[in-house]
Amino acid sequence: MTAPSTIVFAPDSFKGSATARHAASAMARGWASVRPLDTLVLKPMADGGEGTLDAFEAAVPGSTRLPVSVIGPDDRPVDASWLLLADGTGVVELANTSGITLLSERRPHDAHSRGFGQAIVAALDAGVRRLVLAIGGSSSTDGGVGVLDELGARFLDATGRSVRAGNRGLHDLVIADLHALRPLPPGGVDVLCDVTNPLLGASGAAEIYGPQKGAATDEAVHVLEAGLATLDRAVSRSAPAARRAVADPTHPGAGAAGGVGFGLLAWGARLVPGSTGVADVCGLPAAIASCDAVVTGEGSFDSQSAAGKAVSAVLAAASSGAARVELVAGRISAPTEQFADTLSLTVLAGSAEAAQAEAEYWLQVAGATLAERY
């Protein structure tokens, strides 16, 4: 019998089938059924979208989930939560406060990010020393105005009245008063951002993501773009010089989350790659440095997987060490020569439908199979 090994399980979620936490647990159970003496370390991953709180809570000892009631993207109340890490860092997720899954129907012109801002305020009021903000899964294209409004900014029309929430209100915007924004916490604000889109233009927030949020026609997309352009002009014209200097609409990620990236830049936050940020906070590099193998995975391993997704962060963390990296994915459609071993759940289960229907079972089978071949 071979000597016991230390194995890290660091998958992303298998979208629609298993959360990252459940995927890591299922693969670890399968592995343990074959190699019960190995030390198994669970480090579920995320890229800054839905499931980021779960990943942090599972991977960071001493985390405390704190409830917060916020106004959802369609003005209905939402029972959400944020996470307080043991070192005083607060983690707030847009998906569970202002996310698209909270809508019963898309609201491209009226959905807003106020709830996300309210959760951030709750974390600040609790005295966090640093903030990590996960902004994937947005429902709105409001340029982050909802967030900034909750943080103390004022967005006014020509008569001095506050504009309506959502992209619709941006068309009446004349003054972006950012003077009273709350200060950043002492350790600053890191925004986990898994895209590099600018605020405006052919690869901007409206053009690329507007249709996903309900902008069903070219005209609807153009209306969203016009609202964001009005916001950019108002910030350039009326915001304090220090805010104008950091509110760069061309900054990679300014268009993330319907422009929430732009709004958070204006606050003074830093945009960082989502999966890398999660890996760092969860202590993945240190865990991989002291392990023999790491098993990662996601629903679909394709040509985009190397562009900032969780799997790429695992590969980067393992690149300077001796740990072998193994991959489990629902389907595999890209070269896998960088992995020591790979498994497709679709192949294992016989079909994509079978794999999705019993994802955790097949993830457990995958873990056992990898352990047998280890």
Coordinates of C-alpha atoms in Angstrom, one line a residue:
M1 CA 0.0 0.0 0.0
T2 CA 1.4 3.4 -0.9
A3 CA 2.1 6.0 1.8
P4 CA -0.7 8.4 2.7
S5 CA -0.9 11.6 0.7
T6 CA -2.5 15.0 1.2
I7 CA -5.1 15.9 -1.4
V8 CA -6.8 19.3 -1.9
F9 CA -10.2 19.5 -3.5
A10 CA -10.7 22.9 -5.1
P11 CA -13.5 22.8 -7.6
D12 CA -15.8 25.6 -8.8
S13 CA -19.5 25.0 -8.9
F14 CA -21.1 22.7 -11.5
K15 CA -23.7 25.3 -12.5
G16 CA -27.2 24.1 -12.0
S17 CA -26.1 20.7 -10.6
A18 CA -23.8 21.1 -7.6
T19 CA -22.4 24.0 -5.6
A20 CA -18.6 24.2 -5.2
R21 CA -18.9 23.1 -1.6
H22 CA -21.1 20.0 -2.5
A23 CA -18.8 19.1 -5.4
A24 CA -15.7 19.2 -3.2
S25 CA -17.4 17.1 -0.5
A26 CA -18.7 14.6 -3.0
M27 CA -15.3 14.1 -4.7
A28 CA -13.6 13.8 -1.3
R29 CA -16.1 11.1 -0.1
G30 CA -15.3 9.1 -3.2
W31 CA -11.6 9.5 -2.8
A32 CA -11.8 8.5 0.9
S33 CA -13.7 5.3 0.0
V34 CA -10.6 4.1 -1.9
R35 CA -7.8 5.8 0.1
P36 CA -9.0 6.3 3.7
L37 CA -5.6 7.1 5.1
D38 CA -5.1 10.2 2.9
T39 CA -5.5 13.7 4.4
L40 CA -8.2 15.5 2.5
V41 CA -8.5 19.3 2.4
L42 CA -11.6 21.0 1.0
K43 CA -11.1 24.4 -0.6
P44 CA -14.2 25.0 -2.7
M45 CA -13.7 27.8 -5.2
A46 CA -15.7 30.6 -6.9
D47 CA -14.9 33.3 -9.4
G48 CA -16.8 36.2 -7.7
G49 CA -20.3 35.2 -8.7
E50 CA -23.0 33.2 -7.0
G51 CA -21.6 30.8 -4.4
T52 CA -18.6 33.0 -3.4
L53 CA -19.9 33.3 0.2
D54 CA -20.3 29.6 0.4
A55 CA -16.8 29.0 -0.9
F56 CA -15.3 31.4 1.7
E57 CA -17.4 30.0 4.5
A58 CA -16.3 26.5 3.8
A59 CA -12.6 27.3 3.2
V60 CA -11.8 29.9 5.9
P61 CA -12.0 28.7 9.5
G62 CA -13.8 31.0 11.9
S63 CA -16.1 32.6 9.4
T64 CA -19.4 34.0 10.6
R65 CA -22.4 34.4 8.3
L66 CA -24.5 37.5 9.3
P67 CA -28.1 38.0 8.2
V68 CA -29.2 41.3 6.5
S69 CA -32.5 42.4 5.1
V70 CA -32.2 44.5 1.9
I71 CA -34.3 45.9 -0.9
G72 CA -34.0 43.5 -3.9
P73 CA -33.5 44.5 -7.5
D74 CA -37.3 44.7 -8.0
D75 CA -38.0 46.6 -4.7
R76 CA -39.2 43.5 -2.8
P77 CA -37.4 42.7 0.5
V78 CA -34.7 40.1 0.4
D79 CA -33.3 38.1 3.3
A80 CA -29.6 38.0 2.5
S81 CA -26.3 37.6 4.4
W82 CA -22.7 38.7 4.4
L83 CA -19.7 36.9 5.8
L84 CA -17.3 38.1 8.5
L85 CA -13.9 36.4 8.4
A86 CA -11.8 35.9 11.5
D87 CA -9.3 38.5 10.4
G88 CA -12.0 41.2 10.3
T89 CA -12.6 41.1 6.5
G90 CA -16.2 41.4 5.4
V91 CA -17.3 39.5 2.2
V92 CA -20.4 40.7 0.5
E93 CA -22.0 39.0 -2.6
L94 CA -24.0 40.9 -5.1
A95 CA -25.8 37.7 -6.3
N96 CA -27.6 37.2 -3.0
T97 CA -28.6 40.8 -2.6
S98 CA -29.2 42.3 -6.1
G99 CA -28.7 39.2 -8.3
I100 CA -30.6 38.2 -11.4
T101 CA -31.8 35.0 -9.7
L102 CA -33.9 37.1 -7.3
L103 CA -36.1 38.4 -10.1
S104 CA -39.3 36.6 -11.2
E105 CA -38.9 38.4 -14.5
R106 CA -36.2 40.5 -16.1
R107 CA -36.3 44.2 -15.5
P108 CA -33.6 45.6 -17.9
H109 CA -34.4 49.3 -17.3
D110 CA -35.5 49.2 -13.7
A111 CA -33.5 46.6 -11.8
H112 CA -31.0 48.2 -9.4
S113 CA -28.1 47.4 -7.1
R114 CA -29.4 49.1 -3.9
G115 CA -29.6 45.9 -1.9
F116 CA -25.9 45.2 -2.6
G117 CA -25.1 48.7 -1.3
Q118 CA -27.2 48.1 1.8
A119 CA -25.3 44.9 2.6
I120 CA -22.0 46.8 2.2
V121 CA -23.3 49.4 4.6
A122 CA -24.2 46.7 7.1
A123 CA -20.6 45.4 6.9
L124 CA -19.1 48.8 7.3
D125 CA -21.4 49.6 10.3
A126 CA -20.1 46.3 11.9
G127 CA -16.6 47.7 11.7
V128 CA -14.9 45.5 9.2
R129 CA -11.3 46.3 8.6
R130 CA -11.4 45.3 4.9
L131 CA -14.1 44.5 2.3
V132 CA -14.1 41.8 -0.4
L133 CA -17.0 42.3 -2.8
A134 CA -18.1 39.6 -5.2
I135 CA -20.0 41.2 -8.1
G136 CA -21.0 38.4 -10.4
G137 CA -24.6 37.5 -11.2
S138 CA -26.0 41.1 -11.5
S139 CA -29.6 41.8 -12.5
S140 CA -29.2 45.5 -13.4
T141 CA -27.4 48.0 -15.7
D142 CA -27.4 50.9 -13.3
G143 CA -23.7 51.7 -13.4
G144 CA -23.4 51.1 -9.7
V145 CA -25.6 54.1 -8.9
G146 CA -27.7 52.0 -6.5
V147 CA -24.7 50.9 -4.5
L148 CA -23.2 54.5 -4.4
D149 CA -26.5 56.0 -3.3
E150 CA -26.6 53.7 -0.3
L151 CA -23.0 54.7 0.5
G152 CA -23.9 58.4 0.6
A153 CA -23.8 59.7 -2.9
R154 CA -26.6 61.7 -4.5
F155 CA -27.7 61.5 -8.1
L156 CA -29.8 64.4 -9.1
D157 CA -31.8 65.6 -12.1
A158 CA -32.0 69.2 -13.4
T159 CA -34.5 70.2 -10.7
G160 CA -32.3 68.8 -7.9
R161 CA -34.4 65.8 -7.3
S162 CA -33.0 62.2 -6.9
V163 CA -33.3 60.3 -10.1
R164 CA -35.2 57.0 -10.2
A165 CA -33.5 53.7 -9.5
G166 CA -32.1 51.6 -12.3
N167 CA -30.9 52.5 -15.8
R168 CA -34.1 54.4 -16.4
G169 CA -33.2 57.0 -13.9
L170 CA -29.8 57.6 -15.5
H171 CA -31.3 59.3 -18.5
D172 CA -32.4 62.2 -16.3
L173 CA -29.1 62.5 -14.4
V174 CA -27.3 65.8 -14.4
I175 CA -25.3 65.9 -11.1
A176 CA -23.4 63.0 -9.6
D177 CA -22.6 64.3 -6.1
L178 CA -20.0 61.9 -4.6
H179 CA -18.7 64.3 -1.9
A180 CA -20.4 62.5 1.0
L181 CA -19.4 58.9 0.1
R182 CA -18.5 56.9 3.1
P183 CA -14.7 56.3 3.5
L184 CA -13.2 53.0 2.6
P185 CA -12.4 50.6 5.5
P186 CA -8.8 50.8 6.7
G187 CA -7.7 47.7 4.6
G188 CA -9.5 49.0 1.5
V189 CA -11.9 47.2 -0.8
D190 CA -11.1 44.5 -3.3
V191 CA -13.7 43.7 -5.9
L192 CA -13.7 40.2 -7.3
C193 CA -14.4 40.6 -11.0
D194 CA -14.3 37.8 -13.5
V195 CA -14.7 40.0 -16.7
T196 CA -12.6 42.7 -18.3
N197 CA -15.3 44.6 -20.2
P198 CA -15.2 48.4 -20.1
L199 CA -18.3 50.4 -19.2
L200 CA -19.2 51.6 -22.7
G201 CA -18.9 50.6 -26.4
A202 CA -19.1 47.4 -28.4
S203 CA -17.7 45.3 -25.6
G204 CA -19.3 47.3 -22.8
A205 CA -21.9 46.4 -20.1
A206 CA -25.0 47.1 -22.2
E207 CA -23.9 45.6 -25.5
I208 CA -22.5 42.4 -24.0
Y209 CA -24.7 41.7 -21.0
G210 CA -27.8 43.8 -21.6
P211 CA -29.6 41.0 -23.5
Q212 CA -29.0 38.5 -20.6
K213 CA -30.7 41.0 -18.4
G214 CA -33.8 41.4 -20.5
A215 CA -32.9 43.9 -23.2
A216 CA -34.5 41.9 -26.0
T217 CA -33.9 44.3 -28.9
D218 CA -31.1 46.4 -30.3
E219 CA -33.1 49.5 -29.4
A220 CA -33.3 48.4 -25.8
V221 CA -29.6 47.8 -25.6
H222 CA -29.0 51.3 -27.1
V223 CA -31.2 52.8 -24.4
L224 CA -29.1 51.0 -21.7
E225 CA -25.9 52.3 -23.3
A226 CA -27.2 55.8 -23.4
G227 CA -28.0 55.7 -19.7
L228 CA -24.5 54.6 -18.8
A229 CA -23.0 57.2 -21.1
T230 CA -25.1 59.9 -19.3
L231 CA -23.7 58.6 -16.0
D232 CA -20.1 58.8 -17.2
R233 CA -20.6 62.4 -18.4
A234 CA -22.2 63.4 -15.1
V235 CA -19.4 61.9 -13.1
S236 CA -16.8 63.6 -15.3
R237 CA -18.6 66.9 -15.0
S238 CA -19.6 67.1 -11.3
A239 CA -17.7 64.5 -9.2
P240 CA -14.7 65.6 -7.1
A241 CA -11.4 65.5 -8.9
A242 CA -10.2 62.5 -6.9
R243 CA -13.3 60.5 -7.8
R244 CA -13.0 61.5 -11.4
A245 CA -9.4 60.3 -11.5
V246 CA -10.4 56.7 -10.5
A247 CA -13.8 56.4 -12.2
D248 CA -12.3 55.3 -15.6
P249 CA -14.9 53.9 -17.9
T250 CA -12.2 52.2 -19.9
H251 CA -10.7 50.4 -16.9
P252 CA -10.9 46.6 -17.4
G253 CA -13.9 45.4 -15.5
A254 CA -15.6 48.8 -15.3
G255 CA -18.5 47.3 -17.2
A256 CA -18.8 44.3 -14.8
A257 CA -22.2 43.7 -13.2
G258 CA -23.9 46.3 -15.4
G259 CA -21.4 49.0 -14.5
V260 CA -21.2 48.2 -10.8
G261 CA -17.5 47.9 -11.4
F262 CA -17.4 51.5 -12.6
G263 CA -19.3 52.7 -9.5
L264 CA -17.0 50.9 -7.2
L265 CA -14.0 52.3 -8.9
A266 CA -15.4 55.8 -8.2
W267 CA -15.6 54.8 -4.6
G268 CA -11.9 54.0 -4.6
A269 CA -12.1 50.2 -4.7
R270 CA -9.6 47.9 -6.5
L271 CA -10.8 45.4 -9.2
V272 CA -9.0 42.1 -8.9
P273 CA -9.5 38.8 -10.9
G274 CA -12.3 36.9 -9.2
S275 CA -10.9 33.4 -9.0
T276 CA -7.4 34.7 -8.0
G277 CA -8.9 36.8 -5.2
V278 CA -11.0 33.9 -3.9
A279 CA -7.9 31.6 -4.0
D280 CA -5.8 34.1 -2.0
V281 CA -8.4 34.8 0.7
C282 CA -9.2 31.0 1.0
G283 CA -5.5 30.2 1.4
L284 CA -5.4 28.0 -1.6
P285 CA -1.7 28.7 -2.6
A286 CA -0.5 27.7 0.9
A287 CA -2.7 24.5 0.9
I288 CA -1.4 23.5 -2.6
A289 CA 2.2 24.2 -1.6
S290 CA 2.0 21.5 1.1
C291 CA -0.1 18.9 -0.7
D292 CA 0.7 16.0 -3.1
A293 CA -2.2 16.5 -5.5
V294 CA -5.1 18.9 -6.1
V295 CA -8.4 18.0 -7.7
T296 CA -10.2 20.9 -9.4
G297 CA -13.2 21.1 -11.7
E298 CA -16.2 22.9 -13.1
G299 CA -19.3 22.2 -15.1
S300 CA -17.8 22.8 -18.5
F301 CA -14.0 22.9 -19.2
D302 CA -13.7 24.9 -22.4
S303 CA -11.5 27.5 -24.1
Q304 CA -12.7 30.2 -21.6
S305 CA -11.6 28.1 -18.6
A306 CA -8.1 29.5 -18.8
A307 CA -9.3 33.1 -18.8
G308 CA -9.6 33.9 -15.2
K309 CA -11.9 31.0 -14.0
A310 CA -11.3 29.0 -10.9
V311 CA -9.5 26.2 -12.7
S312 CA -7.0 28.6 -14.0
A313 CA -6.4 29.9 -10.5
V314 CA -5.7 26.4 -9.3
L315 CA -3.2 25.8 -12.1
A316 CA -1.5 29.0 -11.4
A317 CA -1.2 28.2 -7.6
A318 CA 0.2 24.8 -8.4
S319 CA 2.6 26.0 -11.2
S320 CA 5.6 26.5 -8.9
G321 CA 5.3 23.4 -6.8
A322 CA 5.3 19.6 -7.1
A323 CA 1.6 19.0 -6.6
R324 CA -0.1 17.2 -9.5
V325 CA -3.4 18.8 -10.7
E326 CA -6.3 16.6 -11.7
L327 CA -9.5 17.8 -13.4
V328 CA -13.2 16.7 -13.1
A329 CA -15.6 18.5 -15.4
G330 CA -19.2 17.9 -16.5
R331 CA -17.9 18.1 -20.1
I332 CA -14.4 18.7 -21.5
S333 CA -14.0 20.5 -24.8
A334 CA -10.5 22.0 -24.6
P335 CA -7.0 20.5 -24.4
T336 CA -6.1 19.1 -21.0
E337 CA -2.3 18.4 -21.3
Q338 CA -1.7 20.6 -18.2
F339 CA -3.4 18.0 -16.0
A340 CA -2.1 14.8 -14.6
D341 CA -5.5 13.1 -14.9
T342 CA -8.9 14.1 -16.1
L343 CA -12.5 12.8 -15.9
S344 CA -15.6 13.9 -17.7
L345 CA -18.9 13.3 -15.8
T346 CA -20.7 13.1 -19.2
V347 CA -18.5 10.2 -20.2
L348 CA -18.6 8.6 -16.8
A349 CA -22.4 8.7 -16.5
G350 CA -23.1 8.0 -20.2
S351 CA -24.8 11.3 -21.0
A352 CA -24.9 14.9 -20.0
E353 CA -28.5 14.4 -18.8
A354 CA -27.6 11.6 -16.5
A355 CA -24.6 13.4 -15.1
Q356 CA -26.7 16.5 -14.4
A357 CA -29.5 14.6 -12.8
E358 CA -27.3 12.9 -10.2
A359 CA -24.3 15.2 -10.2
E360 CA -23.2 14.6 -6.6
Y361 CA -23.3 10.8 -7.1
W362 CA -21.2 11.0 -10.3
L363 CA -18.8 13.4 -8.6
Q364 CA -18.3 10.9 -5.8
V365 CA -17.7 8.2 -8.5
A366 CA -15.2 10.5 -10.1
G367 CA -13.4 11.0 -6.8
A368 CA -13.1 7.2 -6.3
T369 CA -12.0 6.7 -9.8
L370 CA -9.2 9.3 -9.5
A371 CA -8.1 7.7 -6.3
E372 CA -7.9 4.3 -7.8
R373 CA -5.7 5.7 -10.6
Y374 CA -3.6 7.9 -8.3

